[in-house]
PDB file of C-alpha atoms in Angstrom:
ATOM      1  CA  MET B   1     151.555 139.529  33.728  1.00 87.00           C
ATOM      2  CA  ARG B   2     150.209 139.132  37.268  1.00 93.00           C
ATOM      3  CA  TRP B   3     146.425 139.151  37.621  1.00 94.00           C
ATOM      4  CA  HIS B   4     144.964 141.187  40.501  1.00 96.00           C
ATOM      5  CA  VAL B   5     141.888 140.105  42.482  1.00 96.00           C
ATOM      6  CA  GLU B   6     139.709 143.174  43.022  1.00 96.00           C
ATOM      7  CA  SER B   7     137.067 141.340  45.089  1.00 97.00           C
ATOM      8  CA  GLU B   8     135.593 137.913  45.861  1.00 97.00           C
ATOM      9  CA  ARG B   9     132.041 136.919  46.771  1.00 98.00           C
ATOM     10  CA  THR B  10     130.794 133.560  48.021  1.00 98.00           C
ATOM     11  CA  ILE B  11     128.301 131.836  45.734  1.00 98.00           C
ATOM     12  CA  TYR B  12     128.085 128.552  47.656  1.00 98.00           C
ATOM     13  CA  ARG B  13     129.859 126.914  50.590  1.00 97.00           C
ATOM     14  CA  ASP B  14     129.690 123.587  52.391  1.00 96.00           C
ATOM     15  CA  ARG B  15     132.259 121.292  54.052  1.00 90.00           C
ATOM     16  CA  TRP B  16     133.482 120.000  50.667  1.00 89.00           C
ATOM     17  CA  LEU B  17     133.889 123.172  48.639  1.00 93.00           C
ATOM     18  CA  HIS B  18     133.717 126.931  48.656  1.00 97.00           C
ATOM     19  CA  LEU B  19     132.651 128.426  45.328  1.00 98.00           C
ATOM     20  CA  GLN B  20     133.474 132.099  44.847  1.00 98.00           C
ATOM     21  CA  ARG B  21     132.959 134.706  42.165  1.00 98.00           C
ATOM     22  CA  ALA B  22     136.086 136.791  41.654  1.00 97.00           C
ATOM     23  CA  ASP B  23     136.436 140.163  39.999  1.00 98.00           C
ATOM     24  CA  VAL B  24     139.920 139.880  38.491  1.00 97.00           C
ATOM     25  CA  VAL B  25     141.821 142.720  36.816  1.00 97.00           C
ATOM     26  CA  LEU B  26     144.067 141.568  33.971  1.00 96.00           C
ATOM     27  CA  PRO B  27     147.426 143.278  33.298  1.00 95.00           C
ATOM     28  CA  ASN B  28     145.815 145.347  30.519  1.00 96.00           C
ATOM     29  CA  GLY B  29     143.170 146.705  32.951  1.00 95.00           C
ATOM     30  CA  VAL B  30     140.295 144.563  31.667  1.00 96.00           C
ATOM     31  CA  HIS B  31     138.041 143.049  34.358  1.00 96.00           C
ATOM     32  CA  LEU B  32     137.336 139.327  34.220  1.00 95.00           C
ATOM     33  CA  ASP B  33     134.388 137.688  35.996  1.00 97.00           C
ATOM     34  CA  HIS B  34     136.017 134.447  37.184  1.00 96.00           C
ATOM     35  CA  ARG B  35     135.104 131.512  39.454  1.00 97.00           C
ATOM     36  CA  VAL B  36     137.317 130.058  42.183  1.00 97.00           C
ATOM     37  CA  ILE B  37     136.725 126.709  43.863  1.00 97.00           C
ATOM     38  CA  ARG B  38     138.422 126.399  47.247  1.00 97.00           C
ATOM     39  CA  ARG B  39     138.872 122.866  48.544  1.00 95.00           C
ATOM     40  CA  PRO B  40     140.791 121.273  51.396  1.00 95.00           C
ATOM     41  CA  ASP B  41     144.118 119.801  50.342  1.00 97.00           C
ATOM     42  CA  ALA B  42     144.255 116.084  49.623  1.00 98.00           C
ATOM     43  CA  ALA B  43     146.862 113.422  50.314  1.00 98.00           C
ATOM     44  CA  PHE B  44     147.650 110.201  48.461  1.00 98.00           C
ATOM     45  CA  ALA B  45     150.036 107.282  48.893  1.00 98.00           C
ATOM     46  CA  VAL B  46     152.009 105.267  46.380  1.00 98.00           C
ATOM     47  CA  VAL B  47     152.574 102.083  48.357  1.00 98.00           C
ATOM     48  CA  VAL B  48     155.368  99.982  46.866  1.00 97.00           C
ATOM     49  CA  ASP B  49     156.011  96.442  48.060  1.00 93.00           C
ATOM     50  CA  ARG B  50     159.031  94.916  46.304  1.00 90.00           C
ATOM     51  CA  ASP B  51     158.034  95.477  42.668  1.00 92.00           C
ATOM     52  CA  ARG B  52     154.279  95.922  43.168  1.00 97.00           C
ATOM     53  CA  ILE B  53     152.124  99.019  43.642  1.00 98.00           C
ATOM     54  CA  LEU B  54     148.851  99.134  45.590  1.00 98.00           C
ATOM     55  CA  LEU B  55     146.018 100.427  43.373  1.00 98.00           C
ATOM     56  CA  LEU B  56     142.238 100.733  43.480  1.00 98.00           C
ATOM     57  CA  TRP B  57     139.976  99.831  40.555  1.00 98.00           C
ATOM     58  CA  ARG B  58     137.068 102.220  40.861  1.00 97.00           C
ATOM     59  CA  HIS B  59     134.170 103.847  39.075  1.00 97.00           C
ATOM     60  CA  ARG B  60     133.747 107.615  39.056  1.00 96.00           C
ATOM     61  CA  PHE B  61     130.066 108.438  38.634  1.00 95.00           C
ATOM     62  CA  ILE B  62     130.731 112.072  37.663  1.00 94.00           C
ATOM     63  CA  THR B  63     132.590 111.094  34.491  1.00 95.00           C
ATOM     64  CA  ASN B  64     131.062 107.591  34.294  1.00 96.00           C
ATOM     65  CA  THR B  65     134.538 106.106  33.907  1.00 95.00           C
ATOM     66  CA  TRP B  66     136.456 103.194  35.408  1.00 97.00           C
ATOM     67  CA  GLY B  67     140.152 103.461  36.168  1.00 98.00           C
ATOM     68  CA  TRP B  68     143.049 102.567  38.411  1.00 98.00           C
ATOM     69  CA  GLU B  69     143.752 105.065  41.199  1.00 98.00           C
ATOM     70  CA  LEU B  70     145.945 105.597  44.214  1.00 98.00           C
ATOM     71  CA  PRO B  71     144.292 105.636  47.622  1.00 98.00           C
ATOM     72  CA  GLY B  72     143.821 109.129  48.985  1.00 98.00           C
ATOM     73  CA  GLY B  73     141.446 111.826  50.066  1.00 97.00           C
ATOM     74  CA  ALA B  74     140.919 115.081  51.916  1.00 96.00           C
ATOM     75  CA  VAL B  75     143.268 116.324  54.604  1.00 97.00           C
ATOM     76  CA  GLU B  76     141.112 116.943  57.673  1.00 96.00           C
ATOM     77  CA  PRO B  77     141.396 120.257  59.580  1.00 95.00           C
ATOM     78  CA  GLY B  78     144.507 120.153  61.783  1.00 97.00           C
ATOM     79  CA  GLU B  79     145.791 116.982  60.121  1.00 98.00           C
ATOM     80  CA  GLU B  80     149.186 116.807  58.434  1.00 98.00           C
ATOM     81  CA  PRO B  81     149.111 115.608  54.800  1.00 98.00           C
ATOM     82  CA  VAL B  82     151.374 112.636  55.579  1.00 98.00           C
ATOM     83  CA  ALA B  83     148.962 111.483  58.315  1.00 98.00           C
ATOM     84  CA  ALA B  84     146.027 111.881  55.917  1.00 98.00           C
ATOM     85  CA  ALA B  85     147.794 109.758  53.285  1.00 98.00           C
ATOM     86  CA  ARG B  86     148.373 106.991  55.839  1.00 98.00           C
ATOM     87  CA  ARG B  87     144.780 107.193  57.165  1.00 98.00           C
ATOM     88  CA  GLU B  88     143.125 107.308  53.740  1.00 97.00           C
ATOM     89  CA  THR B  89     145.183 104.365  52.480  1.00 98.00           C
ATOM     90  CA  ALA B  90     144.194 102.235  55.468  1.00 97.00           C
ATOM     91  CA  GLU B  91     140.509 103.197  55.199  1.00 97.00           C
ATOM     92  CA  GLU B  92     140.266 102.627  51.437  1.00 97.00           C
ATOM     93  CA  THR B  93     142.459  99.542  51.017  1.00 97.00           C
ATOM     94  CA  GLY B  94     142.764  97.740  54.349  1.00 97.00           C
ATOM     95  CA  TRP B  95     146.555  98.172  54.119  1.00 98.00           C
ATOM     96  CA  ARG B  96     148.352 100.620  56.454  1.00 98.00           C
ATOM     97  CA  PRO B  97     151.567 102.152  55.083  1.00 97.00           C
ATOM     98  CA  GLU B  98     154.466 101.405  57.446  1.00 95.00           C
ATOM     99  CA  GLY B  99     157.614 103.333  58.227  1.00 94.00           C
ATOM    100  CA  MET B 100     158.496 106.779  56.975  1.00 95.00           C
ATOM    101  CA  LEU B 101     156.362 108.090  54.108  1.00 98.00           C
ATOM    102  CA  GLN B 102     158.535 110.088  51.728  1.00 97.00           C
ATOM    103  CA  PRO B 103     157.162 113.056  49.758  1.00 98.00           C
ATOM    104  CA  LEU B 104     156.967 112.015  46.091  1.00 97.00           C
ATOM    105  CA  VAL B 105     155.270 114.977  44.409  1.00 97.00           C
ATOM    106  CA  CYS B 106     152.941 117.873  45.260  1.00 98.00           C
ATOM    107  CA  LEU B 107     150.718 119.177  42.496  1.00 97.00           C
ATOM    108  CA  GLN B 108     147.802 121.482  41.779  1.00 97.00           C
ATOM    109  CA  PRO B 109     145.435 119.540  39.494  1.00 93.00           C
ATOM    110  CA  MET B 110     143.585 122.585  38.098  1.00 94.00           C
ATOM    111  CA  ALA B 111     145.456 125.732  39.152  1.00 94.00           C
ATOM    112  CA  GLY B 112     143.250 127.925  36.955  1.00 93.00           C
ATOM    113  CA  LEU B 113     140.108 127.008  38.901  1.00 95.00           C
ATOM    114  CA  LEU B 114     140.886 125.073  42.110  1.00 96.00           C
ATOM    115  CA  THR B 115     143.006 126.028  45.122  1.00 96.00           C
ATOM    116  CA  VAL B 116     143.553 122.390  46.203  1.00 96.00           C
ATOM    117  CA  ARG B 117     147.029 120.878  46.434  1.00 98.00           C
ATOM    118  CA  HIS B 118     147.533 117.119  46.157  1.00 98.00           C
ATOM    119  CA  HIS B 119     150.340 115.797  48.344  1.00 98.00           C
ATOM    120  CA  VAL B 120     151.594 112.388  47.208  1.00 98.00           C
ATOM    121  CA  PHE B 121     153.805 110.263  49.440  1.00 98.00           C
ATOM    122  CA  ARG B 122     155.712 107.049  48.834  1.00 98.00           C
ATOM    123  CA  ALA B 123     155.660 104.136  51.267  1.00 98.00           C
ATOM    124  CA  GLU B 124     157.961 101.129  50.961  1.00 96.00           C
ATOM    125  CA  ALA B 125     155.876  98.708  53.022  1.00 94.00           C
ATOM    126  CA  ALA B 126     152.376  98.148  54.363  1.00 97.00           C
ATOM    127  CA  SER B 127     150.713  95.847  56.841  1.00 97.00           C
ATOM    128  CA  TYR B 128     147.350  94.236  56.207  1.00 97.00           C
ATOM    129  CA  LEU B 129     144.652  95.333  58.655  1.00 97.00           C
ATOM    130  CA  GLY B 130     141.662  93.545  57.123  1.00 96.00           C
ATOM    131  CA  PRO B 131     138.960  94.490  54.641  1.00 95.00           C
ATOM    132  CA  PRO B 132     138.720  98.204  53.797  1.00 95.00           C
ATOM    133  CA  VAL B 133     136.649 100.287  56.206  1.00 92.00           C
ATOM    134  CA  ASP B 134     135.458 102.399  53.255  1.00 87.00           C
ATOM    135  CA  PHE B 135     134.398  99.379  51.180  1.00 88.00           C
ATOM    136  CA  TRP B 136     132.405 101.580  48.793  1.00 90.00           C
ATOM    137  CA  GLU B 137     135.551 103.377  47.574  1.00 90.00           C
ATOM    138  CA  ALA B 138     136.685 100.676  45.150  1.00 94.00           C
ATOM    139  CA  ASP B 139     135.525  97.619  43.284  1.00 95.00           C
ATOM    140  CA  ARG B 140     138.943  95.992  43.795  1.00 96.00           C
ATOM    141  CA  VAL B 141     142.131  96.606  45.771  1.00 97.00           C
ATOM    142  CA  VAL B 142     145.080  95.075  43.917  1.00 97.00           C
ATOM    143  CA  TRP B 143     148.858  94.834  44.223  1.00 98.00           C
ATOM    144  CA  VAL B 144     149.835  95.482  40.606  1.00 98.00           C
ATOM    145  CA  PRO B 145     153.319  94.481  39.370  1.00 97.00           C
ATOM    146  CA  ARG B 146     155.344  97.481  38.179  1.00 95.00           C
ATOM    147  CA  PRO B 147     155.568  96.216  34.538  1.00 96.00           C
ATOM    148  CA  GLU B 148     151.770  95.881  34.532  1.00 97.00           C
ATOM    149  CA  VAL B 149     151.440  99.453  35.867  1.00 97.00           C
ATOM    150  CA  ARG B 150     153.449 100.632  32.844  1.00 96.00           C
ATOM    151  CA  ARG B 151     151.052  98.742  30.561  1.00 97.00           C
ATOM    152  CA  LEU B 152     147.964 100.172  32.330  1.00 98.00           C
ATOM    153  CA  VAL B 153     149.301 103.724  31.979  1.00 97.00           C
ATOM    154  CA  ALA B 154     150.112 103.171  28.295  1.00 96.00           C
ATOM    155  CA  ALA B 155     146.669 101.648  27.676  1.00 97.00           C
ATOM    156  CA  GLY B 156     144.846 104.642  29.192  1.00 97.00           C
ATOM    157  CA  ALA B 157     143.506 102.674  32.170  1.00 98.00           C
ATOM    158  CA  VAL B 158     144.839 105.335  34.561  1.00 98.00           C
ATOM    159  CA  VAL B 159     142.807 108.487  33.918  1.00 95.00           C
ATOM    160  CA  GLU B 160     142.740 110.265  37.283  1.00 96.00           C
ATOM    161  CA  ALA B 161     145.288 113.094  37.021  1.00 96.00           C
ATOM    162  CA  THR B 162     147.022 112.819  40.388  1.00 97.00           C
ATOM    163  CA  THR B 163     147.402 109.054  40.068  1.00 98.00           C
ATOM    164  CA  LEU B 164     148.749 109.409  36.549  1.00 98.00           C
ATOM    165  CA  ALA B 165     151.247 112.119  37.536  1.00 97.00           C
ATOM    166  CA  ALA B 166     152.446 110.173  40.589  1.00 98.00           C
ATOM    167  CA  LEU B 167     152.824 106.890  38.718  1.00 98.00           C
ATOM    168  CA  LEU B 168     154.645 108.545  35.839  1.00 97.00           C
ATOM    169  CA  HIS B 169     156.947 110.237  38.359  1.00 97.00           C
ATOM    170  CA  LEU B 170     157.610 106.929  40.090  1.00 96.00           C
ATOM    171  CA  LEU B 171     158.170 105.038  36.826  1.00 94.00           C
ATOM    172  CA  THR B 172     160.448 107.755  35.464  1.00 94.00           C
ATOM    173  CA  PHE B 173     162.539 108.623  38.521  1.00 92.00           C
ATOM    174  CA  GLY B 174     162.174 105.485  40.623  1.00 80.00           C
TER     175      GLY B 174
END
C-alpha cells in the first residue's frame, strides 16, 4: 500500500514554507495530483513548576480563535530542537526553562499534507528573565494549576493540536 512519488514541482517557496505539486502513483497504478507543504520542524516546551504548567492565552487570526497554547516555534537552521524549545519559551514567555529538557513527544500534526515534525520537551523548572521579548505572541502568560489544565482541556479551551497532544500525554502518563 505504499504510494510512490513520480515527480515534484515547486509552486511557491519562501523562508516559512515550500509548497510543491506532487505526481503520486497509488498502489493500483492511478496517478494522484497532490500537494506537499514542507516546513521547518518546530519545538515546544511543557514547563512544569511543582503542580503548575506554563501556558499562553493567544488569538490565532487564521482561525479567529482564542486558546491556551504551549510556547514554541520553528527550529532555526543548524539549531537542535531542544535549544529551539528553550529559546522560544524564553522569547514568548519571559521564562527560561532550566536544567535538562526531556523529550515528551514528537508528532506530525498533518502527515498527509505537511512534512513538519513537532518536538515537545518537558522542563521541570524555569527562571524568570523579565517580560517576553516577543510580546505580540500572547495576550497572557500564565502558570496554570494542573487541575485547571484538565478543566481547560475538557472545556475545549485548548484547540491547538500539538498543545492538546502534549498536555494529554502529560496528564495521562505524568
